[in-house]
Short mmCIF file of N, CA and C in Angstrom, two decimals:
data_model
loop_
_atom_site.label_atom_id
_atom_site.label_comp_id
_atom_site.label_asym_id
_atom_site.label_seq_id
_atom_site.Cartn_x
_atom_site.Cartn_y
_atom_site.Cartn_z
N ALA A 27 0.78 2.63 5.52
CA ALA A 27 0.85 4.02 5.99
C ALA A 27 2.23 3.85 6.74
N GLN A 28 2.53 3.19 7.73
CA GLN A 28 3.24 2.92 8.51
C GLN A 28 4.88 2.19 8.14
N ALA A 29 4.51 1.40 7.22
CA ALA A 29 5.85 0.98 6.01
C ALA A 29 6.78 2.11 5.84
N PHE A 30 6.04 3.39 5.01
CA PHE A 30 6.54 4.12 4.45
C PHE A 30 7.21 5.17 5.04
N ALA A 31 6.23 5.57 6.34
CA ALA A 31 6.67 6.60 6.99
C ALA A 31 7.87 6.00 7.85
N GLN A 32 7.93 4.82 7.93
CA GLN A 32 8.96 4.69 9.13
C GLN A 32 10.34 4.50 8.18
N SER A 33 10.67 4.73 6.89
CA SER A 33 11.72 4.80 6.22
C SER A 33 11.72 6.06 5.43
N ASN A 34 12.98 6.45 5.06
CA ASN A 34 13.45 7.73 4.53
C ASN A 34 12.92 8.07 3.29
N GLY A 35 12.64 9.32 3.08
CA GLY A 35 12.23 9.59 1.63
C GLY A 35 10.68 9.85 1.31
N TYR A 36 10.21 9.58 2.31
CA TYR A 36 8.18 9.60 1.95
C TYR A 36 7.69 10.12 2.56
N GLU A 37 6.95 10.86 1.91
CA GLU A 37 5.68 11.62 3.04
C GLU A 37 4.39 10.52 2.64
N VAL A 38 3.96 10.74 3.65
CA VAL A 38 2.68 9.62 3.90
C VAL A 38 1.47 10.38 3.82
N LEU A 39 0.14 10.05 3.26
CA LEU A 39 -1.17 10.73 3.17
C LEU A 39 -2.13 9.42 3.38
N LEU A 40 -2.60 9.49 4.60
CA LEU A 40 -3.27 8.35 4.82
C LEU A 40 -4.61 8.90 5.16
N CYS A 41 -5.33 7.94 3.92
CA CYS A 41 -6.58 8.36 3.68
C CYS A 41 -8.17 7.59 3.77
N ASP A 42 -8.98 8.43 4.00
CA ASP A 42 -10.14 7.18 4.21
C ASP A 42 -11.55 8.03 3.96
N ILE A 43 -12.64 7.29 4.00
CA ILE A 43 -14.07 7.90 3.51
C ILE A 43 -14.01 8.93 4.37
N ASN A 44 -13.47 9.34 5.40
CA ASN A 44 -13.70 11.02 6.23
C ASN A 44 -12.42 10.71 7.01
N GLU A 45 -12.69 12.18 7.55
CA GLU A 45 -11.03 12.37 8.61
C GLU A 45 -11.26 11.56 9.83
N GLU A 46 -12.31 11.56 9.96
CA GLU A 46 -12.45 11.10 11.71
C GLU A 46 -11.70 8.91 11.32
N PHE A 47 -12.21 8.51 10.37
CA PHE A 47 -11.51 7.10 9.91
C PHE A 47 -9.84 7.03 9.98
N ALA A 48 -9.85 8.09 8.67
CA ALA A 48 -8.19 8.56 8.59
C ALA A 48 -7.34 8.59 10.13
N ALA A 49 -8.02 9.63 11.02
CA ALA A 49 -7.22 9.79 11.82
C ALA A 49 -7.21 8.50 13.01
N ASN A 50 -8.09 7.62 13.04
CA ASN A 50 -8.53 6.66 13.85
C ASN A 50 -7.30 5.59 13.69
N GLY A 51 -6.67 5.67 11.58
CA GLY A 51 -5.88 4.89 11.64
C GLY A 51 -4.22 5.17 11.72
N LYS A 52 -4.45 6.80 12.07
CA LYS A 52 -3.15 7.08 12.63
C LYS A 52 -2.88 6.64 14.12
N ASN A 53 -4.09 6.80 14.75
CA ASN A 53 -4.08 6.43 16.12
C ASN A 53 -3.70 4.86 16.44
N LYS A 54 -4.36 4.37 15.64
CA LYS A 54 -3.78 2.82 15.88
C LYS A 54 -2.52 2.44 15.45
N ILE A 55 -1.78 3.43 14.70
CA ILE A 55 -0.18 3.36 14.23
C ILE A 55 0.41 3.77 15.39
N ALA A 56 -0.12 4.89 16.17
CA ALA A 56 0.37 5.28 16.96
C ALA A 56 0.61 4.66 18.53
N LYS A 57 -0.51 4.06 18.72
CA LYS A 57 -0.82 3.12 19.76
C LYS A 57 0.33 1.98 19.35
N GLY A 58 0.64 1.34 18.43
CA GLY A 58 1.54 0.29 17.87
C GLY A 58 2.79 1.00 18.53
N LEU A 59 2.94 1.94 17.97
CA LEU A 59 4.59 2.45 18.24
C LEU A 59 4.67 2.69 19.75
N ASN A 60 3.46 3.47 20.62
CA ASN A 60 4.01 3.39 21.78
C ASN A 60 4.24 2.27 22.18
N GLY A 61 3.65 0.90 21.85
CA GLY A 61 4.01 0.01 22.87
C GLY A 61 5.47 -0.27 22.82
N ARG A 62 6.03 -0.31 21.47
CA ARG A 62 7.34 -0.52 21.09
C ARG A 62 8.29 0.31 21.89
N VAL A 63 7.87 1.91 22.24
CA VAL A 63 8.45 2.76 23.04
C VAL A 63 8.59 2.01 24.49
N ALA A 64 7.17 1.81 25.00
CA ALA A 64 7.20 1.27 26.37
C ALA A 64 7.88 -0.29 26.66
N LYS A 65 8.22 -0.87 25.52
CA LYS A 65 8.88 -2.22 26.09
C LYS A 65 10.54 -1.61 25.64
N GLY A 66 10.50 -0.68 25.31
CA GLY A 66 12.26 -0.58 24.93
C GLY A 66 12.64 -0.74 23.68
N LYS A 67 12.02 -0.67 22.77
CA LYS A 67 12.29 -1.44 21.51
C LYS A 67 12.31 -0.13 20.39
N MET A 68 12.07 0.79 20.89
CA MET A 68 11.89 2.26 19.80
C MET A 68 12.08 3.42 20.78
N GLU A 69 12.71 4.60 20.31
CA GLU A 69 13.24 5.80 20.99
C GLU A 69 11.95 6.58 20.81
N GLN A 70 11.04 7.42 21.72
CA GLN A 70 10.01 8.18 21.53
C GLN A 70 10.06 9.10 20.64
N ALA A 71 11.47 9.71 20.17
CA ALA A 71 11.54 10.46 19.12
C ALA A 71 11.57 9.89 17.93
N ALA A 72 11.93 8.59 17.96
CA ALA A 72 11.58 7.84 16.83
C ALA A 72 10.27 7.69 16.12
N ALA A 73 9.50 7.45 17.16
CA ALA A 73 7.96 6.96 17.03
C ALA A 73 7.34 8.52 16.83
N ASP A 74 8.07 9.61 17.16
CA ASP A 74 7.08 10.87 17.35
C ASP A 74 7.82 11.08 15.83
N ALA A 75 8.91 10.76 15.12
CA ALA A 75 9.20 11.34 13.73
C ALA A 75 8.56 10.41 12.73
N ILE A 76 8.41 9.30 12.92
CA ILE A 76 7.26 8.34 12.24
C ILE A 76 5.85 9.01 11.83
N LEU A 77 5.34 9.46 13.28
CA LEU A 77 3.76 9.70 13.17
C LEU A 77 4.16 11.23 12.35
N ALA A 78 5.13 12.30 12.70
CA ALA A 78 5.12 13.15 12.04
C ALA A 78 4.91 12.91 10.63
N LYS A 79 5.46 12.28 9.71
CA LYS A 79 5.48 12.02 8.50
C LYS A 79 3.99 11.79 8.03
N ILE A 80 3.05 11.51 8.52
CA ILE A 80 1.75 10.64 8.49
C ILE A 80 1.08 12.02 8.44
N THR A 81 0.17 12.38 7.26
CA THR A 81 -1.18 13.67 7.37
C THR A 81 -2.19 12.77 7.39
N THR A 82 -3.17 12.85 7.66
CA THR A 82 -4.52 12.01 7.67
C THR A 82 -5.35 13.12 6.41
N GLY A 83 -6.56 12.35 6.23
CA GLY A 83 -7.56 13.05 5.45
C GLY A 83 -8.23 12.17 4.19
N THR A 84 -9.17 13.08 3.87
CA THR A 84 -9.86 12.09 2.87
C THR A 84 -9.15 12.15 0.91
N LYS A 85 -9.88 11.86 0.34
CA LYS A 85 -9.13 11.29 -0.94
C LYS A 85 -8.69 12.72 -1.91
N GLU A 86 -8.97 14.01 -1.19
CA GLU A 86 -9.04 15.14 -2.06
C GLU A 86 -7.52 15.57 -1.64
N ILE A 87 -6.92 15.12 -0.77
CA ILE A 87 -5.49 15.22 -0.25
C ILE A 87 -4.31 14.39 -1.03
N CYS A 88 -4.98 13.40 -2.21
CA CYS A 88 -4.05 12.66 -2.69
C CYS A 88 -3.64 13.10 -4.52
N LYS A 89 -4.13 14.52 -4.66
CA LYS A 89 -4.12 15.07 -5.75
C LYS A 89 -2.75 15.21 -6.28
N ASP A 90 -2.02 15.40 -5.48
CA ASP A 90 -0.39 15.43 -6.14
C ASP A 90 0.83 14.12 -6.01
N CYS A 91 -0.21 13.29 -5.22
CA CYS A 91 0.65 11.97 -5.05
C CYS A 91 1.22 11.65 -6.27
N ASP A 92 2.20 10.70 -5.84
CA ASP A 92 3.21 10.13 -7.03
C ASP A 92 2.67 8.31 -6.95
N LEU A 93 2.20 7.85 -5.74
CA LEU A 93 1.82 6.80 -5.59
C LEU A 93 0.44 6.60 -4.36
N VAL A 94 -0.20 5.88 -5.18
CA VAL A 94 -1.71 5.67 -4.30
C VAL A 94 -1.77 3.91 -3.98
N ILE A 95 -1.59 3.67 -2.72
CA ILE A 95 -1.80 2.11 -2.15
C ILE A 95 -3.15 2.44 -1.79
N GLU A 96 -4.31 1.20 -2.75
CA GLU A 96 -5.20 1.32 -1.63
C GLU A 96 -5.02 0.06 -0.72
N ALA A 97 -6.15 0.12 0.14
CA ALA A 97 -6.31 -1.27 0.84
C ALA A 97 -7.54 -1.62 1.46
N ALA A 98 -8.68 -1.33 1.11
CA ALA A 98 -10.39 -1.32 1.22
C ALA A 98 -11.06 -1.66 0.27
N ILE A 99 -11.18 -0.51 -0.52
CA ILE A 99 -12.27 -0.32 -1.65
C ILE A 99 -11.64 -0.46 -2.70
N GLU A 100 -11.58 -1.30 -4.02
CA GLU A 100 -10.97 -0.74 -4.83
C GLU A 100 -11.77 -0.03 -5.84
N GLN A 101 -13.23 0.03 -5.65
CA GLN A 101 -13.85 1.20 -6.61
C GLN A 101 -13.08 2.36 -6.27
N THR A 102 -12.23 2.85 -5.09
CA THR A 102 -11.80 4.28 -4.83
C THR A 102 -11.04 4.56 -6.31
N PHE A 103 -10.40 3.99 -7.06
CA PHE A 103 -9.55 4.02 -8.35
C PHE A 103 -10.26 5.30 -9.03
N GLN A 104 -11.88 4.49 -9.13
CA GLN A 104 -12.60 5.64 -10.10
C GLN A 104 -12.62 6.75 -9.97
N GLU A 105 -12.71 6.87 -8.46
CA GLU A 105 -12.74 8.33 -7.77
C GLU A 105 -11.55 9.17 -7.88
N LEU A 106 -10.32 8.72 -7.15
CA LEU A 106 -8.96 9.14 -7.69
C LEU A 106 -8.43 9.12 -8.66
N SER A 107 -8.99 8.83 -9.60
CA SER A 107 -8.68 8.98 -11.19
C SER A 107 -8.96 10.26 -11.58
N GLN A 108 -10.00 11.04 -11.29
CA GLN A 108 -10.73 12.37 -11.44
C GLN A 108 -9.51 13.23 -10.52
N ILE A 109 -8.94 12.80 -9.47
CA ILE A 109 -8.25 13.78 -8.19
C ILE A 109 -6.85 13.79 -8.75
N CYS A 110 -6.35 12.61 -8.67
CA CYS A 110 -4.87 12.54 -8.94
C CYS A 110 -4.48 12.92 -10.45
N LYS A 111 -3.06 13.09 -9.96
CA LYS A 111 -2.27 13.56 -11.74
C LYS A 111 -2.19 12.20 -12.59
N PRO A 112 -1.97 12.70 -13.70
CA PRO A 112 -2.24 11.49 -14.54
C PRO A 112 -1.19 10.24 -14.52
N GLU A 113 0.10 11.12 -13.97
CA GLU A 113 1.28 10.29 -13.50
C GLU A 113 1.48 9.64 -12.34
N CYS A 114 0.41 9.36 -11.71
CA CYS A 114 0.27 9.07 -10.49
C CYS A 114 -0.10 7.66 -10.45
N MET A 115 0.76 6.59 -9.82
CA MET A 115 0.57 5.24 -10.21
C MET A 115 -0.37 4.70 -9.46
N PHE A 116 -1.04 3.83 -9.51
CA PHE A 116 -2.32 3.15 -8.59
C PHE A 116 -2.00 1.60 -8.18
N ALA A 117 -2.09 1.62 -6.79
CA ALA A 117 -1.37 -0.19 -6.51
C ALA A 117 -2.57 -0.55 -5.49
N THR A 118 -2.50 -1.93 -5.91
CA THR A 118 -3.80 -2.14 -4.89
C THR A 118 -3.15 -3.34 -3.65
N ASN A 119 -3.38 -3.59 -2.34
CA ASN A 119 -2.78 -3.92 -1.56
C ASN A 119 -3.76 -5.47 -1.56
N THR A 120 -4.28 -5.84 -2.90
CA THR A 120 -5.65 -7.04 -2.45
C THR A 120 -4.59 -8.42 -2.07
N SER A 121 -4.75 -8.99 -2.00
CA SER A 121 -4.35 -10.68 -1.74
C SER A 121 -4.98 -11.63 -2.81
N SER A 122 -6.02 -11.14 -3.56
CA SER A 122 -6.60 -12.42 -4.05
C SER A 122 -7.65 -11.79 -5.47
N LEU A 123 -8.04 -10.53 -5.48
CA LEU A 123 -8.46 -9.96 -6.27
C LEU A 123 -7.96 -9.63 -7.71
N SER A 124 -8.40 -9.72 -8.85
CA SER A 124 -7.58 -9.82 -10.39
C SER A 124 -6.96 -8.41 -10.66
N ILE A 125 -5.89 -7.85 -10.81
CA ILE A 125 -5.73 -7.03 -10.74
C ILE A 125 -6.11 -5.77 -12.09
N THR A 126 -6.19 -7.02 -13.22
CA THR A 126 -6.55 -6.75 -14.84
C THR A 126 -8.13 -6.22 -14.78
N GLU A 127 -8.88 -7.09 -13.50
CA GLU A 127 -10.53 -6.64 -13.53
C GLU A 127 -10.59 -5.42 -12.71
N ILE A 128 -9.77 -5.20 -11.57
CA ILE A 128 -9.54 -3.89 -11.13
C ILE A 128 -9.35 -2.86 -12.09
N GLY A 129 -8.54 -2.81 -12.64
CA GLY A 129 -8.14 -1.68 -13.77
C GLY A 129 -8.70 -2.01 -15.17
N ALA A 130 -9.44 -2.26 -15.38
CA ALA A 130 -10.34 -2.49 -16.52
C ALA A 130 -11.16 -1.03 -16.69
N LYS A 131 -11.55 -0.53 -15.87
CA LYS A 131 -12.18 0.61 -15.82
C LYS A 131 -11.51 2.16 -15.91
N LEU A 132 -10.14 1.90 -15.63
CA LEU A 132 -9.66 2.83 -15.40
C LEU A 132 -8.77 3.85 -16.31
N ASP A 133 -8.64 4.68 -16.57
CA ASP A 133 -7.87 5.40 -17.14
C ASP A 133 -6.19 5.21 -17.48
N ARG A 134 -5.56 4.53 -16.47
CA ARG A 134 -4.46 4.36 -16.13
C ARG A 134 -3.80 2.76 -15.48
N PRO A 135 -2.75 2.37 -15.81
CA PRO A 135 -2.66 1.00 -15.37
C PRO A 135 -2.51 0.86 -13.95
N ILE A 136 -2.63 -0.30 -13.55
CA ILE A 136 -2.42 -0.66 -11.86
C ILE A 136 -1.56 -1.73 -11.81
N ILE A 137 -1.49 -1.73 -10.37
CA ILE A 137 -0.32 -2.75 -10.15
C ILE A 137 -0.92 -3.57 -8.77
N GLY A 138 -0.44 -4.50 -8.36
CA GLY A 138 -0.82 -5.35 -7.19
C GLY A 138 0.74 -4.89 -6.37
N MET A 139 0.38 -4.26 -5.01
CA MET A 139 1.52 -4.35 -4.13
C MET A 139 1.18 -4.89 -2.66
N HIS A 140 1.22 -6.37 -2.82
CA HIS A 140 0.30 -6.85 -1.47
C HIS A 140 1.51 -7.14 -0.29
N PHE A 141 1.50 -6.23 0.76
CA PHE A 141 1.79 -6.22 2.03
C PHE A 141 1.36 -7.14 2.85
N PHE A 142 2.40 -8.60 3.32
CA PHE A 142 2.06 -9.00 4.55
C PHE A 142 1.67 -8.43 6.09
N ASN A 143 0.75 -8.91 6.49
CA ASN A 143 0.16 -8.58 8.10
C ASN A 143 1.56 -9.18 9.35
N PRO A 144 1.98 -8.41 9.81
CA PRO A 144 1.74 -6.83 9.92
C PRO A 144 3.10 -6.07 8.94
N ALA A 145 2.12 -5.52 8.23
CA ALA A 145 3.06 -4.89 7.07
C ALA A 145 4.50 -4.02 7.67
N PRO A 146 3.88 -3.41 8.73
CA PRO A 146 5.28 -2.32 9.36
C PRO A 146 6.76 -4.08 9.58
N VAL A 147 6.21 -4.88 9.71
CA VAL A 147 7.52 -6.03 10.55
C VAL A 147 7.58 -6.80 9.38
N MET A 148 6.38 -7.07 8.33
CA MET A 148 6.59 -8.18 7.71
C MET A 148 7.84 -7.89 6.48
N LYS A 149 8.72 -8.39 5.66
CA LYS A 149 9.46 -7.83 4.55
C LYS A 149 9.17 -8.13 3.18
N LEU A 150 8.14 -9.58 2.95
CA LEU A 150 7.51 -9.96 1.64
C LEU A 150 6.43 -8.59 1.39
N VAL A 151 6.65 -8.42 0.03
CA VAL A 151 5.68 -7.61 -0.79
C VAL A 151 5.47 -8.47 -2.22
N GLU A 152 4.47 -9.01 -2.10
CA GLU A 152 4.14 -9.56 -3.92
C GLU A 152 4.04 -8.44 -4.87
N VAL A 153 4.47 -8.22 -5.89
CA VAL A 153 4.42 -7.52 -6.70
C VAL A 153 3.41 -7.95 -8.16
N ILE A 154 2.01 -7.44 -8.00
CA ILE A 154 1.54 -8.30 -9.33
C ILE A 154 1.12 -7.40 -10.32
N ALA A 155 1.53 -7.99 -11.75
CA ALA A 155 1.40 -6.92 -12.71
C ALA A 155 0.05 -7.47 -13.46
N GLY A 156 -0.84 -6.57 -13.80
CA GLY A 156 -2.12 -6.92 -14.82
C GLY A 156 -2.03 -7.42 -15.98
N LEU A 157 -2.47 -7.34 -17.03
CA LEU A 157 -2.46 -7.66 -18.11
C LEU A 157 -2.17 -6.49 -18.79
N HIS A 158 -2.56 -5.33 -18.47
CA HIS A 158 -1.91 -3.86 -19.10
C HIS A 158 -1.19 -2.83 -18.23
N THR A 159 -0.21 -3.60 -17.10
CA THR A 159 0.52 -2.85 -16.53
C THR A 159 2.11 -3.23 -17.23
N PRO A 160 2.49 -1.96 -17.57
CA PRO A 160 3.54 -2.15 -17.75
C PRO A 160 5.03 -2.13 -17.43
N ALA A 161 6.04 -2.63 -18.18
CA ALA A 161 7.09 -3.66 -17.14
C ALA A 161 7.93 -2.10 -16.21
N GLU A 162 7.99 -0.88 -17.20
CA GLU A 162 8.62 0.20 -16.21
C GLU A 162 8.05 0.13 -14.97
N MET A 163 6.45 0.30 -14.92
CA MET A 163 5.45 0.07 -13.58
C MET A 163 6.63 -0.87 -12.73
N VAL A 164 6.17 -1.73 -12.93
CA VAL A 164 6.97 -3.21 -12.14
C VAL A 164 8.01 -3.00 -11.54
N GLU A 165 9.01 -2.86 -12.27
CA GLU A 165 10.31 -2.18 -11.76
C GLU A 165 10.33 -0.80 -11.08
N THR A 166 9.36 -0.29 -10.91
CA THR A 166 9.29 1.11 -10.67
C THR A 166 9.09 0.42 -8.80
N ILE A 167 7.49 -0.25 -8.72
CA ILE A 167 7.37 -0.46 -7.57
C ILE A 167 8.19 -1.95 -6.73
N LYS A 168 8.57 -2.45 -7.63
CA LYS A 168 9.96 -3.05 -6.91
C LYS A 168 10.90 -2.41 -6.16
N LYS A 169 11.33 -1.22 -6.87
CA LYS A 169 12.32 -0.16 -6.20
C LYS A 169 11.83 0.33 -5.01
N ILE A 170 10.56 0.87 -5.24
CA ILE A 170 10.37 1.55 -4.19
C ILE A 170 9.86 0.44 -2.76
N ALA A 171 9.39 -0.75 -2.93
CA ALA A 171 9.38 -1.53 -2.16
C ALA A 171 10.91 -2.20 -1.23
N GLU A 172 12.13 -2.07 -2.00
CA GLU A 172 13.19 -2.22 -1.95
C GLU A 172 13.56 -0.88 -0.56
N ASP A 173 13.13 0.29 -1.54
CA ASP A 173 13.28 1.57 -0.56
C ASP A 173 12.94 1.51 0.97
N ILE A 174 11.23 1.20 1.06
CA ILE A 174 11.24 1.01 2.13
C ILE A 174 11.59 -0.16 3.14
N GLY A 175 12.29 -0.95 2.42
CA GLY A 175 13.17 -1.72 3.35
C GLY A 175 12.08 -3.19 3.57
N LYS A 176 11.50 -3.81 2.26
CA LYS A 176 10.81 -4.89 2.02
C LYS A 176 11.37 -5.56 0.74
N THR A 177 11.23 -6.79 0.70
CA THR A 177 11.78 -7.66 -0.37
C THR A 177 10.56 -7.84 -1.15
N PRO A 178 10.56 -7.42 -2.64
CA PRO A 178 9.48 -7.79 -3.53
C PRO A 178 10.17 -8.87 -4.04
N VAL A 179 8.73 -9.49 -4.61
CA VAL A 179 8.69 -10.72 -5.36
C VAL A 179 7.36 -10.58 -6.23
N GLN A 180 8.17 -10.99 -7.52
CA GLN A 180 7.17 -10.61 -8.63
C GLN A 180 6.59 -12.09 -8.87
N VAL A 181 5.61 -12.09 -8.87
CA VAL A 181 4.31 -12.88 -9.23
C VAL A 181 3.51 -12.96 -10.35
N GLU A 182 3.03 -13.94 -11.16
CA GLU A 182 2.10 -13.77 -11.72
C GLU A 182 0.82 -13.32 -11.57
N GLU A 183 -0.21 -13.07 -12.01
CA GLU A 183 -1.63 -12.76 -11.60
C GLU A 183 -1.99 -13.86 -11.48
N ALA A 184 -2.41 -14.56 -10.89
CA ALA A 184 -3.42 -15.75 -10.72
C ALA A 184 -4.46 -15.72 -9.41
N ALA A 185 -5.57 -16.38 -9.20
CA ALA A 185 -6.14 -16.37 -7.97
C ALA A 185 -5.28 -16.84 -6.88
N GLY A 186 -5.54 -15.94 -6.13
CA GLY A 186 -4.84 -16.10 -4.72
C GLY A 186 -3.38 -15.67 -4.53
N PHE A 187 -2.78 -15.43 -5.71
CA PHE A 187 -1.60 -15.04 -5.80
C PHE A 187 -0.27 -16.06 -5.43
N VAL A 188 0.86 -15.91 -4.73
CA VAL A 188 1.58 -17.02 -4.57
C VAL A 188 1.31 -17.91 -3.49
N VAL A 189 1.63 -16.87 -2.38
CA VAL A 189 1.62 -17.04 -0.58
C VAL A 189 0.32 -17.64 -0.73
N ASN A 190 -0.90 -17.10 -1.37
CA ASN A 190 -2.11 -17.85 -0.76
C ASN A 190 -2.26 -19.39 -1.14
N ARG A 191 -1.72 -19.10 -2.77
CA ARG A 191 -1.85 -20.85 -3.40
C ARG A 191 -1.11 -21.73 -2.63
N ILE A 192 -0.28 -21.25 -1.55
CA ILE A 192 1.06 -22.32 -0.72
C ILE A 192 0.33 -22.49 0.30
N LEU A 193 -0.07 -21.46 0.73
CA LEU A 193 -0.82 -21.24 2.00
C LEU A 193 -1.97 -22.41 2.42
N ILE A 194 -2.86 -22.38 1.79
CA ILE A 194 -4.33 -22.82 1.12
C ILE A 194 -4.24 -24.60 1.11
N PRO A 195 -2.94 -24.72 0.46
CA PRO A 195 -2.78 -26.54 0.27
C PRO A 195 -2.04 -27.00 1.99
N MET A 196 -1.30 -25.99 2.42
CA MET A 196 -0.81 -26.43 3.65
C MET A 196 -1.84 -26.41 4.84
N ILE A 197 -2.94 -25.57 4.79
CA ILE A 197 -3.71 -25.54 5.70
C ILE A 197 -4.53 -26.76 5.54
N ASN A 198 -4.82 -27.14 4.44
CA ASN A 198 -5.73 -28.44 4.37
C ASN A 198 -5.05 -29.48 4.64
#
């Protein structure tokens, strides 16, 4: 949410299973921004502008969204399919689950858009197409990632995607 809110041209709806959880998410972003202000790394007006772009709520506020990125429960997409407009793109932030499997029971294609932590700072975004993800969707998501100041890298769907496949052998 913060990565989109701190870029131009995006309105952000931060949703969770209830309003309190969503508000807590926004409060966590505010705390991080306030820390940057206190250290002199950001002006208060810039922090306020970022927070002003974030509206909190539950899934019902997603009905007019153009892009939904889930970062918690993949089953949410089945519920959102009933709420969101047909042209809304669904993306998952998973770092290891199959995009094809997540999208198997959906009425629309899905794509992986894996942000690295901390998402507001890290530039890399893995873009992962499932078996039924159209090429146009891949290109759109890569463009959106660039629009918010990220570096998209398209990777093939496989267990763990590219960074985890490199990381685990390095750790071992």
